[in-house]
Short mmCIF file of N, CA and C in Angstrom, two decimals:
data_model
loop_
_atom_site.label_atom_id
_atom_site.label_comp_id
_atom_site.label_asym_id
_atom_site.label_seq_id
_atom_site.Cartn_x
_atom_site.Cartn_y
_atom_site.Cartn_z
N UNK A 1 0.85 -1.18 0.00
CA UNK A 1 0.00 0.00 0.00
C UNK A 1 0.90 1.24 0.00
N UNK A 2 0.32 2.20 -0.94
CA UNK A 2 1.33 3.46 -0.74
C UNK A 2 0.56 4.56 -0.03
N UNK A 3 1.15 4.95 1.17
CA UNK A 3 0.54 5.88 1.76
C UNK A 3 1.28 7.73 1.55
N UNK A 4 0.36 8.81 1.66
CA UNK A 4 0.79 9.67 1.40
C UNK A 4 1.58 10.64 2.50
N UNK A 5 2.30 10.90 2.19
CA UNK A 5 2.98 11.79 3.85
C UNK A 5 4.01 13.14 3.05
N UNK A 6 3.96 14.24 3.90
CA UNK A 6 5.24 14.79 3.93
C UNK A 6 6.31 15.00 4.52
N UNK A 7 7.10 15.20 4.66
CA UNK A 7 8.23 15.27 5.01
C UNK A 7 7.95 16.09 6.84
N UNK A 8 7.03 16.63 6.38
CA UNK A 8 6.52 17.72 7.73
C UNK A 8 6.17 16.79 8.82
N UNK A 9 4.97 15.77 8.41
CA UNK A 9 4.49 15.00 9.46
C UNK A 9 5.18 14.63 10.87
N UNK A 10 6.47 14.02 10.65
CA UNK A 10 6.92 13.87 12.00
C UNK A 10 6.66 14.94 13.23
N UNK A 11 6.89 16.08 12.53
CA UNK A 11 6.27 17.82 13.84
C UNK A 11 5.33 17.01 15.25
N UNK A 12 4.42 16.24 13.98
CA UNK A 12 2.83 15.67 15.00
C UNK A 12 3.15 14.96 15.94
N UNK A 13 4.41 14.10 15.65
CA UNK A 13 4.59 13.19 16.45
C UNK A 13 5.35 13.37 17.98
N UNK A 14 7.22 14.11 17.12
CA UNK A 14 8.30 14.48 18.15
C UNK A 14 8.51 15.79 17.45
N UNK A 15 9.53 16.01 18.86
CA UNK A 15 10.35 17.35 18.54
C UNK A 15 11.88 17.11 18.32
N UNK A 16 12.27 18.10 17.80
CA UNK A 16 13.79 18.60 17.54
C UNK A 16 14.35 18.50 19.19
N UNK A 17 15.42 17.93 19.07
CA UNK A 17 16.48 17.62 20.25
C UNK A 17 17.17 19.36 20.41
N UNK A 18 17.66 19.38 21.86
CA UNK A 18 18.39 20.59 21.65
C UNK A 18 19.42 20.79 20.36
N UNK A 19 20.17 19.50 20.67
CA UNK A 19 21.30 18.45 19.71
C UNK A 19 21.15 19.22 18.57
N UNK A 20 20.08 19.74 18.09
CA UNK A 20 19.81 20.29 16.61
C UNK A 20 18.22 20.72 16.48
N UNK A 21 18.29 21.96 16.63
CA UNK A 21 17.21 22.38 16.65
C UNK A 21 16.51 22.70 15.68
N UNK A 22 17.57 22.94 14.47
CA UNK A 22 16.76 23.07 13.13
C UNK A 22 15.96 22.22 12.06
N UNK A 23 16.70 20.59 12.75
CA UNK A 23 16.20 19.64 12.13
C UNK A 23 16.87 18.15 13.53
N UNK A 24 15.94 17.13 12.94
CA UNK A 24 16.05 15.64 13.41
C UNK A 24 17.04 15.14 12.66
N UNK A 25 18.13 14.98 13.15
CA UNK A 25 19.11 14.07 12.10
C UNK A 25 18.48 12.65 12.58
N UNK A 26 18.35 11.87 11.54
CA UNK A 26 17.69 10.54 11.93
C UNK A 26 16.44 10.27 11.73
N UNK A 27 15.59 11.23 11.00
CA UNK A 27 14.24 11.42 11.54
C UNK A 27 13.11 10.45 11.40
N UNK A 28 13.96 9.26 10.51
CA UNK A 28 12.58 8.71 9.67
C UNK A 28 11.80 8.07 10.93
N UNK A 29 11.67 7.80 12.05
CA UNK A 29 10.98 7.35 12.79
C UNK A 29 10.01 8.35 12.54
N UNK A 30 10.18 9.27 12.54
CA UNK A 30 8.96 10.55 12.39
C UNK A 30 8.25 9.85 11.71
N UNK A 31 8.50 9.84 10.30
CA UNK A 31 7.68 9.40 9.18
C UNK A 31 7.30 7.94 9.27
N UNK A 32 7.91 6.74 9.78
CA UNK A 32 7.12 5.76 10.07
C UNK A 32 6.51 5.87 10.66
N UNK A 33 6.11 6.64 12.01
CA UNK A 33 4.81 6.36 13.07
C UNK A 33 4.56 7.33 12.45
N UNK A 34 4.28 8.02 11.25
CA UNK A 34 3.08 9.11 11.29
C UNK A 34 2.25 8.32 9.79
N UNK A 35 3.51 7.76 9.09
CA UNK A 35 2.53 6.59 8.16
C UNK A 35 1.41 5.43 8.61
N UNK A 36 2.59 4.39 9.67
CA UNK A 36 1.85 3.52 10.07
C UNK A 36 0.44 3.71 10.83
N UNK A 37 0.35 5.15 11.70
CA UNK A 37 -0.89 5.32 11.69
C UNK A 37 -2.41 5.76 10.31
N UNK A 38 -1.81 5.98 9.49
CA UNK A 38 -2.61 6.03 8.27
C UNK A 38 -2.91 4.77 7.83
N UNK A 39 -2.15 3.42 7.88
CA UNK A 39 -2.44 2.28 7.71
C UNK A 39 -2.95 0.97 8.84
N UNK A 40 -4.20 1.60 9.59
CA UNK A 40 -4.82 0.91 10.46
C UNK A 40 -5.20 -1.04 10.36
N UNK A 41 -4.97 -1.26 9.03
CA UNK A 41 -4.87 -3.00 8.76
C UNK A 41 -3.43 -3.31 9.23
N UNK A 42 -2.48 -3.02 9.51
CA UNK A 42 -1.56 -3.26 9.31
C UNK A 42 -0.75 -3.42 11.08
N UNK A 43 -0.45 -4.20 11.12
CA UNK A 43 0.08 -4.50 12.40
C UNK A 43 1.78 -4.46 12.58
N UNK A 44 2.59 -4.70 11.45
CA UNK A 44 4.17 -4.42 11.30
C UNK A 44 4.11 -3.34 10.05
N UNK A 45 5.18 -2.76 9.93
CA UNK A 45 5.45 -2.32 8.65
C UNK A 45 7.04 -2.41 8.35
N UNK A 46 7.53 -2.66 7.12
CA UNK A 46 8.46 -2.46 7.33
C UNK A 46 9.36 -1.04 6.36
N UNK A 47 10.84 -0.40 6.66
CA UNK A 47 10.49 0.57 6.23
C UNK A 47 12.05 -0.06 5.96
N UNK A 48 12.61 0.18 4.57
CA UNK A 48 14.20 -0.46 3.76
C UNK A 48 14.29 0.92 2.86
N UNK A 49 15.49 1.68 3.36
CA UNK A 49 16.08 2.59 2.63
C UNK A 49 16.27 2.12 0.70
N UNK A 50 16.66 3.35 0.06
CA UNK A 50 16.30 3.07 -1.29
C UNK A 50 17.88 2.06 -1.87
N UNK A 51 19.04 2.76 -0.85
CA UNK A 51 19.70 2.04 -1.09
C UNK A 51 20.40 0.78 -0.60
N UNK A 52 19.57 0.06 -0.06
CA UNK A 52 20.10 -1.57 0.77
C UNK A 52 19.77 -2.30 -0.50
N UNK A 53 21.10 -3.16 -0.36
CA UNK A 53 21.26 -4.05 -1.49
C UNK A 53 21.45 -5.25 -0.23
N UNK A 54 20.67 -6.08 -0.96
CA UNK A 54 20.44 -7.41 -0.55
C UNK A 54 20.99 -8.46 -1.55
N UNK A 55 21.96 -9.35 -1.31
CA UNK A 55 22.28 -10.31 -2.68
C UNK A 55 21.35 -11.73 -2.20
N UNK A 56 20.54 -11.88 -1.69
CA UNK A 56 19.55 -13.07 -1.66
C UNK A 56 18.12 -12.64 -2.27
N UNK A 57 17.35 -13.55 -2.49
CA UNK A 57 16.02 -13.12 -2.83
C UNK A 57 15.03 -12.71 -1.37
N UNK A 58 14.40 -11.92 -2.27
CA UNK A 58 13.58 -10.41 -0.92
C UNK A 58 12.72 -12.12 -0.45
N UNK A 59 12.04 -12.29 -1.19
CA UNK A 59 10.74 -13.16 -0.22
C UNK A 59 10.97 -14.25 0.73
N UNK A 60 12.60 -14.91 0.85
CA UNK A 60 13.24 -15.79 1.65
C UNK A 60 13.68 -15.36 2.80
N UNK A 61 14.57 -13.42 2.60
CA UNK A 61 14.47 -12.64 3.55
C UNK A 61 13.28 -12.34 4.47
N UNK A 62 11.98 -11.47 3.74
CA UNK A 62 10.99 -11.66 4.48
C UNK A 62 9.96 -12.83 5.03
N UNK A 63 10.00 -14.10 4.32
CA UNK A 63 9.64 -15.23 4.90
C UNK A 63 10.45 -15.75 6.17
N UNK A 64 11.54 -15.24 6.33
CA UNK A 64 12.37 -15.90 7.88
C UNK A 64 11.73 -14.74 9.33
N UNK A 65 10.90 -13.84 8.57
CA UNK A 65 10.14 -12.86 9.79
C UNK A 65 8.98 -13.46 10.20
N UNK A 66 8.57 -14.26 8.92
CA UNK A 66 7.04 -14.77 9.20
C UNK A 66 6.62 -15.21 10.72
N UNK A 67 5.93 -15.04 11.43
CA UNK A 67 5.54 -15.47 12.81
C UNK A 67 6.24 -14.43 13.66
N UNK A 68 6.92 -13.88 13.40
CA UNK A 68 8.03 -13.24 14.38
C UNK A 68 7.54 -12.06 15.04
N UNK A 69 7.03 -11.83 16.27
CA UNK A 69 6.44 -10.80 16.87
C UNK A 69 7.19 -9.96 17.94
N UNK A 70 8.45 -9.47 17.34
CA UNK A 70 9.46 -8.45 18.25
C UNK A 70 8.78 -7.44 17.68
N UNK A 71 8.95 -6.48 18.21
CA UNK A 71 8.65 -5.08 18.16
C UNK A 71 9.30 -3.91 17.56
N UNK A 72 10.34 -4.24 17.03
CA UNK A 72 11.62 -3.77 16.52
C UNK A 72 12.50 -4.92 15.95
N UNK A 73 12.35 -5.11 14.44
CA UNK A 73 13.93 -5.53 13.99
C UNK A 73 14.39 -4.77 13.45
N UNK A 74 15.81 -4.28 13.54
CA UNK A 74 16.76 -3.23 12.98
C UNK A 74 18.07 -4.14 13.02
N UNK A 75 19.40 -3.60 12.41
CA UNK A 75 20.19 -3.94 12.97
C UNK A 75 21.06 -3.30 13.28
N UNK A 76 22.57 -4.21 13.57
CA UNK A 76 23.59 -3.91 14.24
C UNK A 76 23.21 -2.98 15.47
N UNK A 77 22.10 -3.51 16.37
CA UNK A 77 22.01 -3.37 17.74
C UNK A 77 23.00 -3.38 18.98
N UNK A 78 23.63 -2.32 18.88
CA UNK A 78 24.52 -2.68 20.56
C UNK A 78 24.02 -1.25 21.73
N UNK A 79 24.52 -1.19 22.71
CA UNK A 79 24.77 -0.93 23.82
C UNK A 79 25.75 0.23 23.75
N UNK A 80 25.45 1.14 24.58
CA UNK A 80 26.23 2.15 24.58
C UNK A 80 28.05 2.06 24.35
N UNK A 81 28.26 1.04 25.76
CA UNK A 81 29.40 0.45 26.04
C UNK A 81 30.49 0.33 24.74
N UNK A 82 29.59 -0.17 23.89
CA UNK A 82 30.17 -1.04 22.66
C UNK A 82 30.81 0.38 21.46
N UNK A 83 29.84 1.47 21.62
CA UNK A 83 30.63 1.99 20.87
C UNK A 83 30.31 3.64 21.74
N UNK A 84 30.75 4.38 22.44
CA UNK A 84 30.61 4.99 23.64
C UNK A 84 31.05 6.40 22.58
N UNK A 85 31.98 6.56 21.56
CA UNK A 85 32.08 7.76 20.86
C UNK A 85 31.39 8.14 19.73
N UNK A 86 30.35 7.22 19.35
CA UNK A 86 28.97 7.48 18.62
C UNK A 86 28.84 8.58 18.60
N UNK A 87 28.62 9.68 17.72
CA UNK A 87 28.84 11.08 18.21
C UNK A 87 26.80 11.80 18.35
N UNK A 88 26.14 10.68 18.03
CA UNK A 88 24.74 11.07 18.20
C UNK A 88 24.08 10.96 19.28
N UNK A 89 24.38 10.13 19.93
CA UNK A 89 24.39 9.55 21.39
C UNK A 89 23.76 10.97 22.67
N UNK A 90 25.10 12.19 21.83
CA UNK A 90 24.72 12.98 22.30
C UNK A 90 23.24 14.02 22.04
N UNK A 91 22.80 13.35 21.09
CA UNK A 91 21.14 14.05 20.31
C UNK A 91 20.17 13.21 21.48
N UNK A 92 20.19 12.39 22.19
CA UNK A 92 19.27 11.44 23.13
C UNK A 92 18.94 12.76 24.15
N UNK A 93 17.65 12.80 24.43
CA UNK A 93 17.14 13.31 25.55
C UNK A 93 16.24 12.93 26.28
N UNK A 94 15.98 12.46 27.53
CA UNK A 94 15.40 11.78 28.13
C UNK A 94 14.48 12.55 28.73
N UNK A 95 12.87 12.43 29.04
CA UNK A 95 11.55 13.23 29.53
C UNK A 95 12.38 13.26 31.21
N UNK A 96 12.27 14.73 31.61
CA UNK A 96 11.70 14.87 33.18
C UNK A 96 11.98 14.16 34.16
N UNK A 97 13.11 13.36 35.17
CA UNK A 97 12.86 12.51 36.45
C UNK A 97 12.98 11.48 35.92
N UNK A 98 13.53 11.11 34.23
CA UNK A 98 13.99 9.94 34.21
C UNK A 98 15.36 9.68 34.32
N UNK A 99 15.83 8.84 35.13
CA UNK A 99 17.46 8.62 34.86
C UNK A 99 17.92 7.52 34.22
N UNK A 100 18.49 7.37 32.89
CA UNK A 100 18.46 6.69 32.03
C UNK A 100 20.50 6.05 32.02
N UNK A 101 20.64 5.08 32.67
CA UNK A 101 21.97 4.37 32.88
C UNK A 101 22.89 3.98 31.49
N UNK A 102 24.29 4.18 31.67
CA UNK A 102 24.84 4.43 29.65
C UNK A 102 24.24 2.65 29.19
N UNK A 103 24.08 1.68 30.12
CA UNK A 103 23.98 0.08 29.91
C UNK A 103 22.28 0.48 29.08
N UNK A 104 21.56 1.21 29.80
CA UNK A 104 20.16 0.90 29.09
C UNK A 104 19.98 1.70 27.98
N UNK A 105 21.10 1.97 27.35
CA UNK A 105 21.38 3.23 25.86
C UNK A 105 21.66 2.24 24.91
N UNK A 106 20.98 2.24 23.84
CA UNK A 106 21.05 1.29 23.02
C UNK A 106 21.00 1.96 21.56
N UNK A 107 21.62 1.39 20.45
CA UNK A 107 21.80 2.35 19.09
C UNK A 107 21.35 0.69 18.25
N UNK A 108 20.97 1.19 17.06
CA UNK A 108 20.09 0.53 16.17
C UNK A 108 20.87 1.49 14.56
N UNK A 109 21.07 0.08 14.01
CA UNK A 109 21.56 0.70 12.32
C UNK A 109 19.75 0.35 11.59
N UNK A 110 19.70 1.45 11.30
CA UNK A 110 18.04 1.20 10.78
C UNK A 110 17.93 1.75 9.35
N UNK A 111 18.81 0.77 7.98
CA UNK A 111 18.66 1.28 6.61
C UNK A 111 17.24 0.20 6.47
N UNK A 112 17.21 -0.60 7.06
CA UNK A 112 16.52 -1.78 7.20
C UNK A 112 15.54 -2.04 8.02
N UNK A 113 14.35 -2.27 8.53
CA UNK A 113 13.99 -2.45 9.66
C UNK A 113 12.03 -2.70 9.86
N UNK A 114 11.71 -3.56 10.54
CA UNK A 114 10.40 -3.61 10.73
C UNK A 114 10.00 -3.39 12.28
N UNK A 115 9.05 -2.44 11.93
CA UNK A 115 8.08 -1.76 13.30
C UNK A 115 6.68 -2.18 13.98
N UNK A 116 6.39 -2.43 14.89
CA UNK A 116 5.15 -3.03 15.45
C UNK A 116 4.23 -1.81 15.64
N UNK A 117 2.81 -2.41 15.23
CA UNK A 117 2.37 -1.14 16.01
C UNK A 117 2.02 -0.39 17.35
N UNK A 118 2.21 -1.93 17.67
CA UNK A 118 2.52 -1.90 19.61
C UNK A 118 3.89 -0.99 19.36
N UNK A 119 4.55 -1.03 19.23
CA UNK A 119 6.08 0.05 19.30
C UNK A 119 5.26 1.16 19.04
N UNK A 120 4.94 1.35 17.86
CA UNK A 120 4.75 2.75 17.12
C UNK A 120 3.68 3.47 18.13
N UNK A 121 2.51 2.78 18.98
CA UNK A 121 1.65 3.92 19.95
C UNK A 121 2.77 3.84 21.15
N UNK A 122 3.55 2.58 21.43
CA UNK A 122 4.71 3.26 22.71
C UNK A 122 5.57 4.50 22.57
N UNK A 123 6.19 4.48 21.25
CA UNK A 123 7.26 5.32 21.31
C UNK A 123 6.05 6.40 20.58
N UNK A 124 5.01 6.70 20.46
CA UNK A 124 4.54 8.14 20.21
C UNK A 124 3.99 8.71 21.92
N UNK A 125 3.42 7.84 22.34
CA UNK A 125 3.72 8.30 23.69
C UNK A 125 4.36 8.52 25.02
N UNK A 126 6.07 8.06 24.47
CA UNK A 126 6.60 8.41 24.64
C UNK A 126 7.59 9.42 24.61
N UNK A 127 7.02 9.94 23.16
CA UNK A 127 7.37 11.38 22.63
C UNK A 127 6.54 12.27 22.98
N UNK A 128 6.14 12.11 23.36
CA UNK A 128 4.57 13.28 24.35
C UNK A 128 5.31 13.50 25.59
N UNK A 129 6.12 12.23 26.44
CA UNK A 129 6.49 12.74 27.26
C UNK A 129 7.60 13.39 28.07
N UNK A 130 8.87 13.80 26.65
CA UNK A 130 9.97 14.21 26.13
C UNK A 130 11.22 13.94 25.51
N UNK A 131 10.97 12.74 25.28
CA UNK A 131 11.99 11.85 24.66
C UNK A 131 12.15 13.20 23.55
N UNK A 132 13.37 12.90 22.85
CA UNK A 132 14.11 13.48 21.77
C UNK A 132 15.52 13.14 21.39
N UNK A 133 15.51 13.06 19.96
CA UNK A 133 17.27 12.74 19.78
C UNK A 133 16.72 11.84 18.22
N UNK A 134 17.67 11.11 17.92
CA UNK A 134 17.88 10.65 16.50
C UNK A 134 17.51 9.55 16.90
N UNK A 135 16.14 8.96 16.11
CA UNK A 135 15.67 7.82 15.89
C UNK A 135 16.65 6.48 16.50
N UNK A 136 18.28 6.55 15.91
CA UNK A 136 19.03 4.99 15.78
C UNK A 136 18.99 4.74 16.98
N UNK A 137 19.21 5.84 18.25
CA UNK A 137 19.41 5.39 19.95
C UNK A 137 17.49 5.49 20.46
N UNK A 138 16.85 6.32 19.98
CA UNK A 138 15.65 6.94 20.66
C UNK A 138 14.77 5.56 20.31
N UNK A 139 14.92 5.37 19.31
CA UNK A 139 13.49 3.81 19.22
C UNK A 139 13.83 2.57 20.04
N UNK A 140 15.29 1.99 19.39
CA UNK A 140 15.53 0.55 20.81
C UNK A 140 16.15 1.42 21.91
N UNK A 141 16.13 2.30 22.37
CA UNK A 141 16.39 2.82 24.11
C UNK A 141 14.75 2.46 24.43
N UNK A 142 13.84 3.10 24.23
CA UNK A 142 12.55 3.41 24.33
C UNK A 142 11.92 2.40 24.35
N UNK A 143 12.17 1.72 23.52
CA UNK A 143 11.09 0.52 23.53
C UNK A 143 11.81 -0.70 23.89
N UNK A 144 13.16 -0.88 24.38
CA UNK A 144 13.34 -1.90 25.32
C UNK A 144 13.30 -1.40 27.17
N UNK A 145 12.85 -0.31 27.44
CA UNK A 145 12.81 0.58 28.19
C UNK A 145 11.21 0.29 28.51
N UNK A 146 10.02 0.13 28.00
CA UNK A 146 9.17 0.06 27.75
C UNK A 146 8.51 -1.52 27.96
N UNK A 147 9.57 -1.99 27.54
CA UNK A 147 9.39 -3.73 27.44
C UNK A 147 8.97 -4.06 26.49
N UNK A 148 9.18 -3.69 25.07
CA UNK A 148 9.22 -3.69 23.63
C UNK A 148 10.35 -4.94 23.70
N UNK A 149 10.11 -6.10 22.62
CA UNK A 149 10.98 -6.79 22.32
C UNK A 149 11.90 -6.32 21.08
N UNK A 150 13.00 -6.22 20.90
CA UNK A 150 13.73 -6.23 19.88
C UNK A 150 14.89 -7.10 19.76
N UNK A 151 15.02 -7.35 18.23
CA UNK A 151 15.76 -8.14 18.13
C UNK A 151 16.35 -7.69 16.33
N UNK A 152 17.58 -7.93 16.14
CA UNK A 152 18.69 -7.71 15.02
C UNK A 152 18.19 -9.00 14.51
N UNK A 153 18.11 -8.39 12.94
CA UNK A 153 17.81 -9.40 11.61
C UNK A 153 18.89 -10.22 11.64
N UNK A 154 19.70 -10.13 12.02
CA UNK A 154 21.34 -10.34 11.84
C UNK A 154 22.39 -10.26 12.78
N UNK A 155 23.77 -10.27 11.93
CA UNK A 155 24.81 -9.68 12.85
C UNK A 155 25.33 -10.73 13.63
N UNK A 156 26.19 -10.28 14.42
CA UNK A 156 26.58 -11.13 15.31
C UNK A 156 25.96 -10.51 17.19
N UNK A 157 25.31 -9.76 17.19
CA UNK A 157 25.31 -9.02 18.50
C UNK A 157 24.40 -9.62 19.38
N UNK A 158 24.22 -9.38 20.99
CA UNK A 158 23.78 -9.57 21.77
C UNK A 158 22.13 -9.87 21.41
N UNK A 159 21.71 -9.20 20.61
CA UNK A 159 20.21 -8.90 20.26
C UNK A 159 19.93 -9.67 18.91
N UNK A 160 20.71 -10.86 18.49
CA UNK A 160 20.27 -11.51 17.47
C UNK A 160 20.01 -13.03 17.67
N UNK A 161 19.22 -13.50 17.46
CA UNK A 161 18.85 -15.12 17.95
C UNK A 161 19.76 -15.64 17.10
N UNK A 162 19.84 -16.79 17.93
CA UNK A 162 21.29 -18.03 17.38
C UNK A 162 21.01 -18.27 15.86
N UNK A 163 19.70 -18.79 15.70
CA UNK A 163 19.43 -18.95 14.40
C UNK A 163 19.62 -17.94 13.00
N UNK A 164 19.75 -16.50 13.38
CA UNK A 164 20.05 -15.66 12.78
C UNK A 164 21.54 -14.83 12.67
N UNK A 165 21.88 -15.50 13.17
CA UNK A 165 23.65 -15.38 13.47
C UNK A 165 24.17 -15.06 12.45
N UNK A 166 24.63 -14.23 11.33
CA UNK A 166 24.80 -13.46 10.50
C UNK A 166 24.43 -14.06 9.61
N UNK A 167 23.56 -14.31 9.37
CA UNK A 167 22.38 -14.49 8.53
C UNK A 167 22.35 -13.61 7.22
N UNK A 168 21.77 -12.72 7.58
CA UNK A 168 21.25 -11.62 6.59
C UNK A 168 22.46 -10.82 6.22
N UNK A 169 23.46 -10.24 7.32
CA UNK A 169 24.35 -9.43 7.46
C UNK A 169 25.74 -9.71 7.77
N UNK A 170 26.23 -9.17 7.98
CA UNK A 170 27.75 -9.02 8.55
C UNK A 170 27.98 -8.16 9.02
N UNK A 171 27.75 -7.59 10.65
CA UNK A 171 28.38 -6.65 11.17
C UNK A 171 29.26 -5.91 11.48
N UNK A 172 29.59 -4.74 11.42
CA UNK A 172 30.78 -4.20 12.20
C UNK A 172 29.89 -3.27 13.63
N UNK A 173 30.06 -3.85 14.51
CA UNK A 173 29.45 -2.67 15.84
C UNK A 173 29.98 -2.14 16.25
N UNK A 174 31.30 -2.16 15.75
CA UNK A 174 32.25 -0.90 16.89
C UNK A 174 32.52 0.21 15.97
N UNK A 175 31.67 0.13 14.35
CA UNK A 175 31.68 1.62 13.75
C UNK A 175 30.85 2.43 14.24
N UNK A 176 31.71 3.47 14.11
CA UNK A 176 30.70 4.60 15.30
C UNK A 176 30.36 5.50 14.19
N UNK A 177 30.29 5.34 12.92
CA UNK A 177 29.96 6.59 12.22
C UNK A 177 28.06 6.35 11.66
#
């Protein structure tokens, strides 16, 4: 289904981080939760940049999701720890009286990635209640924070089931760019 959006929509959802006030570096979370709510049949969506090249066939890729009810697949999922000079890290802002520990900071490579819509009403109301910063740390902080399951298509990292053990991908997690 092609749904219509502009570029504006995210406004509805979040705000600009101090980090950058003129714009969201990262923003497409904007635009997935402001699509996926236009598409009420739809319980995942998934959202693949124009340029991910895949050398297997798409329907073997998306047939290994079939049944799969995490709330977030993205990849190359790690932990603050893992790559600590991420320089976006610093765009994360946390709502009011929360104290958010560097272990429960989590970054997500998202050229790739499918969204629940259980995620998509968590993390919009959780943007109501000040979250801000760039989508890659703000969606798996938030929604494993939340008790959102996520889990990496791939990779080798903490957040990928055995069976998917670089599977799809080949990671590097200690690139920080």
């Amino acid at each position: 289904k092609t749904v219509a959006f502009t570029h504006h929509d995210w406004k509805k959802i979040k705000r600009s981080s101090r980090y950058s006030s003129r714009f969201v570096p990262g923003n497409e979370d904007g635009t997935i939760l402001a699509t996926i709510q236009q598409m009420p049949a739809y319980e995942f969506i998934w959202a693949i940049e124009y340029d991910v090249a895949y050398s297997g066939h798409w329907m073997t890729f998306f047939r290994d999701f079939d049944g799969n009810r995490s709330d977030l697949l993205a990849t190359s999922i790690v932990r603050y720890k893992t790559i600590p000079n991420w320089p976006l890290w610093k765009s994360l802002e946390v709502p009011e009286g929360v104290v958010l520990s560097d272990d429960a900071k989590l970054r997500s490579f998202d050229p790739c990635l499918r969204i629940s819509r259980r995620a998509v009403e968590l993390l919009i109301a959780e943007y109501r209640k000040g979250w801000a910063g760039n989508s890659e740390c703000v969606m798996p902080t938030v929604l494993q924070l939340a008790g959102g399951v996520i889990e990496d298509i791939g990779g080798d990292g903490e957040f990928t089931p055995e069976e998917r053990r670089n599977r799809h991908y080949r990671s590097t997690a200690t690139n920080s760019g």
